mmCIF file of C-alpha atoms and ligand atoms in Angstrom:
data_model
loop_
_atom_site.group_PDB
_atom_site.id
_atom_site.type_symbol
_atom_site.label_atom_id
_atom_site.label_comp_id
_atom_site.label_asym_id
_atom_site.label_seq_id
_atom_site.Cartn_x
_atom_site.Cartn_y
_atom_site.Cartn_z
ATOM 1 C CA MET A 6 18.315 -8.238 3.691
ATOM 2 C CA ARG A 7 16.868 -5.036 4.071
ATOM 3 C CA ILE A 8 13.276 -4.695 2.360
ATOM 4 C CA LEU A 9 11.381 -0.847 1.929
ATOM 5 C CA SER A 10 8.391 -0.183 1.169
ATOM 6 C CA GLY A 11 6.161 2.968 0.751
ATOM 7 C CA ILE A 12 2.589 4.076 0.997
ATOM 8 C CA GLN A 13 1.174 6.570 -0.674
ATOM 9 C CA PRO A 14 -1.799 8.265 2.382
ATOM 10 C CA SER A 15 -5.020 8.531 -0.121
ATOM 11 C CA GLY A 16 -7.946 8.310 2.103
ATOM 12 C CA LYS A 17 -10.421 5.089 3.847
ATOM 13 C CA LEU A 18 -9.239 1.574 2.836
ATOM 14 C CA HIS A 19 -11.016 -0.276 1.497
ATOM 15 C CA ILE A 20 -10.750 -4.954 1.123
ATOM 16 C CA GLY A 21 -8.720 -4.456 -2.056
ATOM 17 C CA ASN A 22 -5.904 -1.959 -0.713
ATOM 18 C CA TYR A 23 -6.393 -4.364 2.171
ATOM 19 C CA PHE A 24 -5.119 -7.476 0.160
ATOM 20 C CA GLY A 25 -3.805 -6.218 -2.603
ATOM 21 C CA MET A 26 -0.872 -3.551 -0.314
ATOM 22 C CA MET A 27 -0.896 -4.191 3.327
ATOM 23 C CA LYS A 28 -1.474 -7.537 4.334
ATOM 24 C CA PRO A 29 1.947 -7.820 1.923
ATOM 25 C CA ALA A 30 3.567 -5.727 3.534
ATOM 26 C CA ILE A 31 2.429 -6.770 6.687
ATOM 27 C CA GLU A 32 3.820 -10.434 6.363
ATOM 28 C CA LEU A 33 7.589 -8.273 5.312
ATOM 29 C CA GLN A 34 8.467 -7.978 9.116
ATOM 30 C CA GLU A 35 9.091 -11.671 9.011
ATOM 31 C CA GLN A 36 10.566 -12.030 5.980
ATOM 32 C CA GLY A 37 14.472 -9.481 6.137
ATOM 33 C CA GLU A 38 15.177 -5.944 7.887
ATOM 34 C CA ALA A 39 11.729 -4.172 7.490
ATOM 35 C CA TYR A 40 11.669 -0.012 6.461
ATOM 36 C CA LEU A 41 7.275 0.929 6.123
ATOM 37 C CA PHE A 42 7.231 5.046 5.733
ATOM 38 C CA ILE A 43 4.200 6.986 4.869
ATOM 39 C CA ALA A 44 4.976 8.994 1.748
ATOM 40 C CA ASN A 45 2.906 12.522 2.677
ATOM 41 C CA TYR A 46 6.385 14.090 0.197
ATOM 42 C CA HIS A 47 4.753 12.107 -2.301
ATOM 43 C CA ALA A 48 1.555 12.661 -1.687
ATOM 44 C CA MET A 49 1.709 16.618 -2.090
ATOM 45 C CA THR A 50 2.365 15.869 -5.467
ATOM 46 C CA THR A 51 -1.859 15.513 -5.190
ATOM 47 C CA VAL A 52 -2.662 16.810 -1.766
ATOM 48 C CA GLN A 53 -2.451 20.147 -1.390
ATOM 49 C CA ASP A 54 -4.824 20.584 1.766
ATOM 50 C CA ALA A 55 -2.716 20.670 5.298
ATOM 51 C CA ALA A 56 -5.683 19.129 6.673
ATOM 52 C CA ALA A 57 -6.767 16.397 4.579
ATOM 53 C CA LEU A 58 -2.566 15.571 4.337
ATOM 54 C CA ARG A 59 -2.632 15.537 7.682
ATOM 55 C CA GLU A 60 -5.687 14.140 8.581
ATOM 56 C CA MET A 61 -4.413 10.791 5.743
ATOM 57 C CA THR A 62 -1.164 10.493 7.670
ATOM 58 C CA THR A 63 -2.593 9.945 11.223
ATOM 59 C CA ASP A 64 -5.220 7.040 9.335
ATOM 60 C CA VAL A 65 -2.616 5.386 7.698
ATOM 61 C CA ALA A 66 -0.760 4.921 10.591
ATOM 62 C CA LEU A 67 -3.011 4.186 12.763
ATOM 63 C CA ASP A 68 -4.763 1.534 9.710
ATOM 64 C CA PHE A 69 -1.824 -0.189 9.766
ATOM 65 C CA LEU A 70 -0.909 -0.309 12.741
ATOM 66 C CA ALA A 71 -4.525 -1.580 13.524
ATOM 67 C CA CYS A 72 -4.212 -4.308 10.946
ATOM 68 C CA GLY A 73 -0.860 -5.432 12.502
ATOM 69 C CA ILE A 74 2.615 -3.618 12.038
ATOM 70 C CA ASP A 75 4.423 -4.740 14.451
ATOM 71 C CA PRO A 76 6.498 -1.810 16.112
ATOM 72 C CA GLU A 77 9.261 -3.759 17.314
ATOM 73 C CA LYS A 78 9.811 -5.725 14.096
ATOM 74 C CA THR A 79 8.912 -2.970 11.591
ATOM 75 C CA ALA A 80 10.891 0.458 11.298
ATOM 76 C CA PHE A 81 7.653 2.008 10.327
ATOM 77 C CA TYR A 82 7.478 5.913 9.829
ATOM 78 C CA ARG A 83 6.725 8.998 8.379
ATOM 79 C CA GLN A 84 8.218 9.764 5.117
ATOM 80 C CA SER A 85 8.529 14.174 6.163
ATOM 81 C CA ASP A 86 10.344 12.703 9.636
ATOM 82 C CA VAL A 87 13.793 11.419 6.929
ATOM 83 C CA PRO A 88 14.294 14.908 5.179
ATOM 84 C CA GLU A 89 17.480 13.217 3.589
ATOM 85 C CA VAL A 90 15.487 12.097 1.445
ATOM 86 C CA HIS A 91 15.908 15.535 -0.215
ATOM 87 C CA GLU A 92 19.167 15.952 -0.309
ATOM 88 C CA LEU A 93 20.062 12.925 -2.245
ATOM 89 C CA ALA A 94 16.890 13.149 -4.511
ATOM 90 C CA TRP A 95 18.932 16.500 -5.521
ATOM 91 C CA MET A 96 21.969 14.656 -6.438
ATOM 92 C CA LEU A 97 20.618 11.613 -7.951
ATOM 93 C CA SER A 98 18.724 14.479 -9.795
ATOM 94 C CA VAL A 99 21.974 15.775 -11.384
ATOM 95 C CA LEU A 100 22.343 12.516 -13.107
ATOM 96 C CA CYS A 101 18.484 11.827 -13.866
ATOM 97 C CA PRO A 102 18.444 12.038 -17.964
ATOM 98 C CA MET A 103 15.240 13.585 -18.302
ATOM 99 C CA GLY A 104 13.691 11.645 -20.867
ATOM 100 C CA LEU A 105 13.898 8.903 -18.137
ATOM 101 C CA LEU A 106 11.119 11.059 -15.690
ATOM 102 C CA GLU A 107 9.597 11.363 -19.632
ATOM 103 C CA ARG A 108 9.596 7.821 -20.397
ATOM 104 C CA CYS A 109 7.586 6.786 -17.236
ATOM 105 C CA HIS A 110 3.548 5.929 -17.370
ATOM 106 C CA SER A 111 2.409 6.701 -13.955
ATOM 107 C CA TYR A 112 3.580 10.323 -14.526
ATOM 108 C CA LYS A 113 1.296 10.007 -18.056
ATOM 109 C CA ASP A 114 -1.383 8.316 -16.499
ATOM 110 C CA LYS A 115 -1.430 10.920 -13.608
ATOM 111 C CA THR A 116 -1.631 13.570 -16.306
ATOM 112 C CA ALA A 117 -4.207 12.549 -18.468
ATOM 113 C CA ARG A 118 -6.550 11.820 -15.146
ATOM 114 C CA GLY A 119 -6.260 15.917 -15.152
ATOM 115 C CA ILE A 120 -3.602 16.412 -12.330
ATOM 116 C CA ALA A 121 -1.646 19.150 -12.959
ATOM 117 C CA ALA A 122 1.388 18.186 -14.399
ATOM 118 C CA SER A 123 3.841 20.295 -11.383
ATOM 119 C CA HIS A 124 7.356 19.474 -11.573
ATOM 120 C CA GLY A 125 7.026 17.560 -8.360
ATOM 121 C CA LEU A 126 4.916 15.581 -9.887
ATOM 122 C CA PHE A 127 7.028 14.998 -12.771
ATOM 123 C CA ALA A 128 10.277 14.597 -10.727
ATOM 124 C CA TYR A 129 8.354 11.988 -8.093
ATOM 125 C CA PRO A 130 10.395 9.155 -8.562
ATOM 126 C CA VAL A 131 13.912 10.914 -8.412
ATOM 127 C CA LEU A 132 12.148 10.868 -4.711
ATOM 128 C CA MET A 133 11.067 8.147 -4.717
ATOM 129 C CA ALA A 134 14.766 6.736 -5.840
ATOM 130 C CA ALA A 135 16.597 8.185 -3.095
ATOM 131 C CA ASP A 136 13.652 7.177 -0.216
ATOM 132 C CA ILE A 137 15.150 3.542 -1.291
ATOM 133 C CA LEU A 138 18.840 4.378 -1.408
ATOM 134 C CA ALA A 139 18.895 6.101 1.627
ATOM 135 C CA VAL A 140 18.251 3.235 3.259
ATOM 136 C CA ASN A 141 20.332 0.721 1.001
ATOM 137 C CA SER A 142 17.423 -1.803 0.843
ATOM 138 C CA ASN A 143 17.992 -4.580 -1.110
ATOM 139 C CA VAL A 144 14.829 -5.509 -2.467
ATOM 140 C CA VAL A 145 11.746 -3.121 -2.756
ATOM 141 C CA PRO A 146 7.926 -4.595 -2.772
ATOM 142 C CA VAL A 147 5.018 -3.016 -4.735
ATOM 143 C CA GLY A 148 2.172 -3.397 -6.691
ATOM 144 C CA ARG A 149 3.294 -3.568 -10.925
ATOM 145 C CA ASP A 150 2.479 0.335 -11.922
ATOM 146 C CA GLN A 151 5.670 1.390 -9.655
ATOM 147 C CA LYS A 152 7.731 -1.785 -10.901
ATOM 148 C CA GLN A 153 9.100 1.146 -13.297
ATOM 149 C CA HIS A 154 9.369 3.629 -10.684
ATOM 150 C CA VAL A 155 12.561 0.766 -9.165
ATOM 151 C CA GLU A 156 14.064 0.384 -12.696
ATOM 152 C CA VAL A 157 14.291 4.278 -12.351
ATOM 153 C CA THR A 158 16.251 3.681 -9.121
ATOM 154 C CA ARG A 159 17.849 1.083 -10.303
ATOM 155 C CA ASP A 160 18.974 3.324 -13.513
ATOM 156 C CA LEU A 161 19.937 6.420 -10.691
ATOM 157 C CA ALA A 162 22.154 3.779 -8.763
ATOM 158 C CA THR A 163 23.647 1.927 -11.323
ATOM 159 C CA LYS A 164 24.748 5.640 -12.363
ATOM 160 C CA PHE A 165 25.612 7.237 -9.124
ATOM 161 C CA ASN A 166 27.889 4.700 -8.244
ATOM 162 C CA ASN A 167 29.906 4.658 -12.250
ATOM 163 C CA ALA A 168 30.224 8.606 -11.437
ATOM 164 C CA TYR A 169 31.655 8.281 -8.285
ATOM 165 C CA GLY A 170 32.320 4.735 -6.805
ATOM 166 C CA GLU A 171 29.984 2.814 -4.983
ATOM 167 C CA VAL A 172 27.393 3.877 -2.493
ATOM 168 C CA PHE A 173 24.164 3.077 -3.408
ATOM 169 C CA THR A 174 22.794 -1.105 -2.930
ATOM 170 C CA ILE A 175 21.123 -2.189 -7.049
ATOM 171 C CA PRO A 176 17.772 -2.694 -5.242
ATOM 172 C CA GLU A 177 15.521 -5.464 -6.701
ATOM 173 C CA PRO A 178 11.361 -5.200 -6.640
ATOM 174 C CA SER A 179 9.775 -8.291 -5.540
ATOM 175 C CA ILE A 180 6.144 -7.274 -7.507
ATOM 176 C CA ARG A 181 2.926 -8.814 -5.721
ATOM 177 C CA GLU A 182 2.062 -10.854 -9.230
ATOM 178 C CA SER A 183 0.164 -13.807 -7.242
ATOM 179 C CA VAL A 184 -2.249 -11.061 -5.865
ATOM 180 C CA ALA A 185 -5.261 -11.239 -7.417
ATOM 181 C CA VAL A 186 -7.841 -7.908 -8.116
ATOM 182 C CA VAL A 187 -10.742 -8.241 -5.659
ATOM 183 C CA PRO A 188 -13.167 -6.900 -7.563
ATOM 184 C CA GLY A 189 -16.395 -3.959 -5.894
ATOM 185 C CA VAL A 190 -19.734 -4.340 -4.782
ATOM 186 C CA ASP A 191 -19.765 -4.721 -8.545
ATOM 187 C CA GLY A 192 -18.242 -6.158 -9.830
ATOM 188 C CA GLN A 193 -15.443 -3.918 -11.513
ATOM 189 C CA LYS A 194 -11.739 -4.125 -9.431
ATOM 190 C CA MET A 195 -12.574 -2.508 -6.090
ATOM 191 C CA SER A 196 -11.560 1.028 -6.316
ATOM 192 C CA LYS A 197 -12.363 4.688 -4.661
ATOM 193 C CA SER A 198 -12.674 5.836 -8.111
ATOM 194 C CA TYR A 199 -15.323 3.363 -8.316
ATOM 195 C CA ASP A 200 -17.615 4.319 -5.794
ATOM 196 C CA ASN A 201 -17.757 0.002 -5.103
ATOM 197 C CA THR A 202 -15.596 -0.176 -2.152
ATOM 198 C CA ILE A 203 -15.921 -1.925 1.083
ATOM 199 C CA GLU A 204 -14.654 -0.161 3.212
ATOM 200 C CA ILE A 205 -12.105 -2.544 5.956
ATOM 201 C CA PHE A 206 -13.059 0.097 9.277
ATOM 202 C CA ALA A 207 -16.277 0.290 8.080
ATOM 203 C CA GLN A 208 -19.176 -1.383 10.531
ATOM 204 C CA GLY A 209 -22.575 -1.871 11.506
ATOM 205 C CA LYS A 210 -25.414 -0.840 9.365
ATOM 206 C CA PRO A 211 -23.512 1.221 7.131
ATOM 207 C CA LEU A 212 -21.637 -1.574 6.410
ATOM 208 C CA LYS A 213 -23.903 -4.519 6.338
ATOM 209 C CA LYS A 214 -25.702 -2.219 3.527
ATOM 210 C CA ARG A 215 -22.660 -1.929 1.705
ATOM 211 C CA VAL A 216 -22.576 -6.196 1.612
ATOM 212 C CA MET A 217 -25.702 -6.060 0.224
ATOM 213 C CA SER A 218 -25.902 -4.919 -2.740
ATOM 214 C CA ILE A 219 -23.234 -6.707 -4.084
ATOM 215 C CA LYS A 220 -23.402 -7.214 -7.466
ATOM 216 C CA THR A 221 -25.324 -11.173 -7.856
ATOM 217 C CA ASP A 222 -27.133 -12.306 -11.487
ATOM 218 C CA SER A 223 -31.139 -12.711 -11.363
ATOM 219 C CA ARG A 224 -30.858 -16.728 -10.615
ATOM 220 C CA GLU A 225 -33.799 -17.468 -7.844
ATOM 221 C CA LEU A 226 -33.188 -19.128 -4.249
ATOM 222 C CA GLU A 227 -33.966 -22.968 -6.243
ATOM 223 C CA ASP A 228 -31.424 -22.349 -8.615
ATOM 224 C CA PRO A 229 -27.828 -24.034 -8.710
ATOM 225 C CA LYS A 230 -25.173 -21.297 -8.443
ATOM 226 C CA ASP A 231 -21.196 -20.979 -10.031
ATOM 227 C CA PRO A 232 -19.685 -19.811 -7.433
ATOM 228 C CA GLU A 233 -16.861 -18.902 -8.990
ATOM 229 C CA SER A 234 -18.771 -16.292 -10.842
ATOM 230 C CA CYS A 235 -20.065 -14.947 -8.354
ATOM 231 C CA ASN A 236 -19.078 -11.504 -6.921
ATOM 232 C CA VAL A 237 -19.664 -12.935 -3.339
ATOM 233 C CA PHE A 238 -17.751 -15.729 -3.175
ATOM 234 C CA ALA A 239 -15.274 -14.773 -4.285
ATOM 235 C CA LEU A 240 -15.032 -12.034 -1.471
ATOM 236 C CA TYR A 241 -16.138 -15.058 0.694
ATOM 237 C CA LYS A 242 -13.382 -16.580 -0.574
ATOM 238 C CA LEU A 243 -10.817 -13.807 0.829
ATOM 239 C CA LEU A 244 -12.176 -14.598 4.152
ATOM 240 C CA ALA A 245 -12.670 -18.591 4.185
ATOM 241 C CA THR A 246 -10.578 -21.573 5.220
ATOM 242 C CA GLU A 247 -10.122 -24.161 2.102
ATOM 243 C CA ALA A 248 -13.006 -26.389 4.107
ATOM 244 C CA GLU A 249 -15.482 -22.893 4.271
ATOM 245 C CA GLN A 250 -14.915 -21.968 0.106
ATOM 246 C CA THR A 251 -15.538 -26.033 -0.788
ATOM 247 C CA ASP A 252 -18.804 -25.942 1.878
ATOM 248 C CA LEU A 253 -20.063 -23.016 0.521
ATOM 249 C CA ALA A 254 -19.144 -23.612 -3.421
ATOM 250 C CA GLU A 255 -20.763 -27.010 -2.531
ATOM 251 C CA ARG A 256 -24.351 -25.081 -1.769
ATOM 252 C CA TYR A 257 -24.198 -22.728 -4.538
ATOM 253 C CA ARG A 258 -23.991 -25.820 -6.631
ATOM 254 C CA ALA A 259 -26.504 -27.710 -5.399
ATOM 255 C CA GLY A 260 -29.163 -25.038 -4.710
ATOM 256 C CA GLY A 261 -31.590 -23.526 -2.209
ATOM 257 C CA LEU A 262 -29.067 -21.358 -1.599
ATOM 258 C CA GLY A 263 -29.599 -17.785 -1.720
ATOM 259 C CA TYR A 264 -27.563 -15.098 -2.609
ATOM 260 C CA GLY A 265 -29.268 -12.628 0.941
ATOM 261 C CA HIS A 266 -27.863 -16.092 2.296
ATOM 262 C CA ALA A 267 -24.375 -15.951 0.426
ATOM 263 C CA LYS A 268 -24.043 -11.682 1.779
ATOM 264 C CA LEU A 269 -25.469 -12.432 5.324
ATOM 265 C CA GLU A 270 -22.293 -15.554 5.709
ATOM 266 C CA LEU A 271 -19.706 -12.714 3.559
ATOM 267 C CA LEU A 272 -20.713 -10.841 6.385
ATOM 268 C CA GLU A 273 -20.125 -12.902 8.715
ATOM 269 C CA LYS A 274 -16.491 -13.164 7.276
ATOM 270 C CA ILE A 275 -15.710 -9.712 7.505
ATOM 271 C CA ASN A 276 -16.404 -8.804 10.927
ATOM 272 C CA GLU A 277 -15.203 -11.931 12.482
ATOM 273 C CA HIS A 278 -11.660 -11.073 10.208
ATOM 274 C CA PHE A 279 -11.683 -7.110 10.600
ATOM 275 C CA GLY A 280 -13.736 -6.849 13.691
ATOM 276 C CA PRO A 281 -10.997 -7.374 16.191
ATOM 277 C CA MET A 282 -9.188 -5.141 13.803
ATOM 278 C CA ARG A 283 -11.538 -2.267 14.244
ATOM 279 C CA GLU A 284 -11.420 -2.147 18.030
ATOM 280 C CA ARG A 285 -7.431 -2.313 17.950
ATOM 281 C CA ARG A 286 -7.607 1.354 16.093
ATOM 282 C CA ALA A 287 -10.228 2.966 18.339
ATOM 283 C CA GLY A 288 -7.148 1.990 21.086
ATOM 284 C CA LEU A 289 -5.265 2.930 18.382
ATOM 285 C CA ALA A 290 -5.988 7.124 17.965
ATOM 286 C CA ALA A 291 -7.161 6.837 21.867
ATOM 287 C CA ASP A 292 -3.616 7.175 22.612
ATOM 288 C CA MET A 293 -1.984 8.808 19.600
ATOM 289 C CA ASP A 294 0.963 10.060 22.804
ATOM 290 C CA TYR A 295 1.945 5.949 21.463
ATOM 291 C CA VAL A 296 0.600 5.689 17.857
ATOM 292 C CA GLU A 297 3.531 9.200 17.160
ATOM 293 C CA ASP A 298 6.726 7.346 20.260
ATOM 294 C CA VAL A 299 6.565 4.349 17.637
ATOM 295 C CA LEU A 300 6.276 6.747 14.483
ATOM 296 C CA ARG A 301 9.218 8.832 16.520
ATOM 297 C CA LYS A 302 11.511 5.385 17.358
ATOM 298 C CA GLY A 303 11.110 4.121 13.327
ATOM 299 C CA ALA A 304 11.384 7.795 11.675
ATOM 300 C CA GLU A 305 15.368 7.916 14.190
ATOM 301 C CA LYS A 306 16.166 4.088 12.981
ATOM 302 C CA ALA A 307 15.923 5.312 9.428
ATOM 303 C CA ARG A 308 17.404 8.912 9.756
ATOM 304 C CA SER A 309 20.269 7.349 11.402
ATOM 305 C CA VAL A 310 20.601 5.264 8.454
ATOM 306 C CA ALA A 311 19.954 6.990 5.970
ATOM 307 C CA ARG A 312 22.469 9.538 7.404
ATOM 308 C CA GLU A 313 24.915 7.899 7.111
ATOM 309 C CA THR A 314 24.040 7.346 3.264
ATOM 310 C CA LEU A 315 23.283 10.515 3.146
ATOM 311 C CA ASP A 316 27.736 11.812 4.778
ATOM 312 C CA LYS A 317 29.164 8.533 2.176
ATOM 313 C CA ALA A 318 27.397 10.394 -0.966
ATOM 314 C CA ARG A 319 28.415 14.555 0.111
ATOM 315 C CA ALA A 320 31.754 12.838 -0.193
ATOM 316 C CA ALA A 321 31.598 11.254 -2.558
ATOM 317 C CA VAL A 322 30.310 13.886 -4.632
ATOM 318 C CA GLY A 323 32.699 16.345 -3.679
ATOM 319 C CA LEU A 324 30.331 18.600 -1.165
ATOM 320 C CA VAL A 325 32.496 17.763 1.818
HETATM 321 P P1 ADP B 23 -7.237 2.833 -5.429
HETATM 322 O O1 ADP B 23 -7.495 1.508 -6.868
HETATM 323 O O2 ADP B 23 -8.428 2.508 -4.444
HETATM 324 O O3 ADP B 23 -7.147 4.061 -5.693
HETATM 325 P P2 ADP B 23 -4.796 2.721 -4.877
HETATM 326 O O4 ADP B 23 -4.730 2.362 -6.482
HETATM 327 O O5 ADP B 23 -4.580 3.769 -4.086
HETATM 328 O O6 ADP B 23 -6.322 2.202 -4.530
HETATM 329 O O7 ADP B 23 -4.080 1.271 -4.323
HETATM 330 C C1 ADP B 23 -3.430 1.789 -3.097
HETATM 331 C C2 ADP B 23 -2.199 -0.350 -3.277
HETATM 332 O O8 ADP B 23 -3.767 -1.559 -2.992
HETATM 333 C C3 ADP B 23 -1.732 -1.220 -4.617
HETATM 334 O O9 ADP B 23 -0.513 -1.040 -4.446
HETATM 335 C C4 ADP B 23 -2.491 -1.738 -5.108
HETATM 336 O O10 ADP B 23 -2.453 -2.110 -5.808
HETATM 337 C C5 ADP B 23 -3.352 -1.908 -4.198
HETATM 338 N N1 ADP B 23 -4.651 -2.132 -4.495
HETATM 339 C C6 ADP B 23 -5.924 -1.048 -5.172
HETATM 340 N N2 ADP B 23 -7.341 -1.821 -5.576
HETATM 341 C C7 ADP B 23 -7.154 -3.204 -4.841
HETATM 342 C C8 ADP B 23 -8.061 -4.414 -5.925
HETATM 343 N N3 ADP B 23 -8.671 -4.093 -6.084
HETATM 344 N N4 ADP B 23 -7.460 -5.534 -5.736
HETATM 345 C C9 ADP B 23 -5.813 -5.925 -5.217
HETATM 346 N N5 ADP B 23 -5.249 -4.429 -4.696
HETATM 347 C C10 ADP B 23 -5.897 -3.330 -4.886
HETATM 348 N N1 LIG B 24 5.189 5.521 -5.408
HETATM 349 C C1 LIG B 24 4.841 4.456 -4.587
HETATM 350 C C2 LIG B 24 2.600 4.189 -4.534
HETATM 351 O O1 LIG B 24 2.421 4.886 -5.170
HETATM 352 C C3 LIG B 24 5.226 5.525 -3.056
HETATM 353 C C4 LIG B 24 6.962 5.185 -2.611
HETATM 354 C C5 LIG B 24 6.393 6.578 -2.303
HETATM 355 C C6 LIG B 24 6.804 3.686 -2.472
HETATM 356 N N2 LIG B 24 8.080 5.774 -2.058
HETATM 357 C C7 LIG B 24 8.322 4.518 -2.236
HETATM 358 C C8 LIG B 24 6.737 2.450 -2.378
HETATM 359 C C9 LIG B 24 9.678 3.772 -2.022
HETATM 360 C C10 LIG B 24 7.955 1.795 -2.226
HETATM 361 C C11 LIG B 24 9.839 2.166 -2.106
HETATM 362 O O2 LIG B 24 2.376 3.195 -4.318
#
């Protein structure tokens, strides 16, 4: 089974990104032939600053490798190192009804947020379809917001196969429904747009300050507290064992545990979990040749599969 997923490089990663997207993506490498790429062509729809794009692309590569992508198991690459996807995107474009793209929520949402309505932004799902079909992926794990794009991919692959003969595998989306929304320090969904994140590579004083700023209710130290409605506990749950969760929940309910203390316990868990990753990240950042080598090898693998698909597609449409 081939599994492919892409991530847009989009700034500093936070605990919500980690549990909602990175951890599940990393676990995939145990389930089949995994491909994971940094969608830098897609990022160009919103980032039009060369230095920023370059920096964010490198950051994502370091973040994912530090958090556990194993390059022996996952072909990890930059989208722009597999330019074959553009030729494929064109072949899909000519079959893609305008209406199909006009119905896409993501385009409507982004333009409503003020992002310029460019042709690239509009055609975004066609390029995404090309990413998926180029490696003939069977499964595409995505967040709920991307499900519609995988449906567009299925539509386009079916249209192509009907018009020209069987070239593409029809992919299945795999939606991470089970991942709960991770709350931010203010209790809303953790999101870089709300300035309420805890960054996974923050450390020391800034990290402590952030954790201590988590919003709680006004119950006094000696009052019994409700773990289930507490943001500190919600984050603690993500990082602690069942036994540790039960223990802290009991201390909440018994009273005598202050929120300040609970926050320090959370901080300790964050350091325990992400500390080794921070060290690994620093090591990787000091060895960019290694990181480049990983991305180059990943691209070589993806590119050779994409090349094969493209040759078939070129022959099917009459370009050769
Ligand atoms: P942000 O909201 O910070 O801009 P993105 O929209 O770039 O984050 O999300 C990138 C990925 O991280 C998506 O797959 C999304 O589902 C996941 N994600 C982001 N925030 C959370 C959260 N608070 N809880 C769970 N998953 C999240
Ligand atoms: N659009 C995806 C996102 O914003 C990223 C992406 C690009 C992708 N191409 C893909 C995801 C192909 C899965 C498969 O999250």
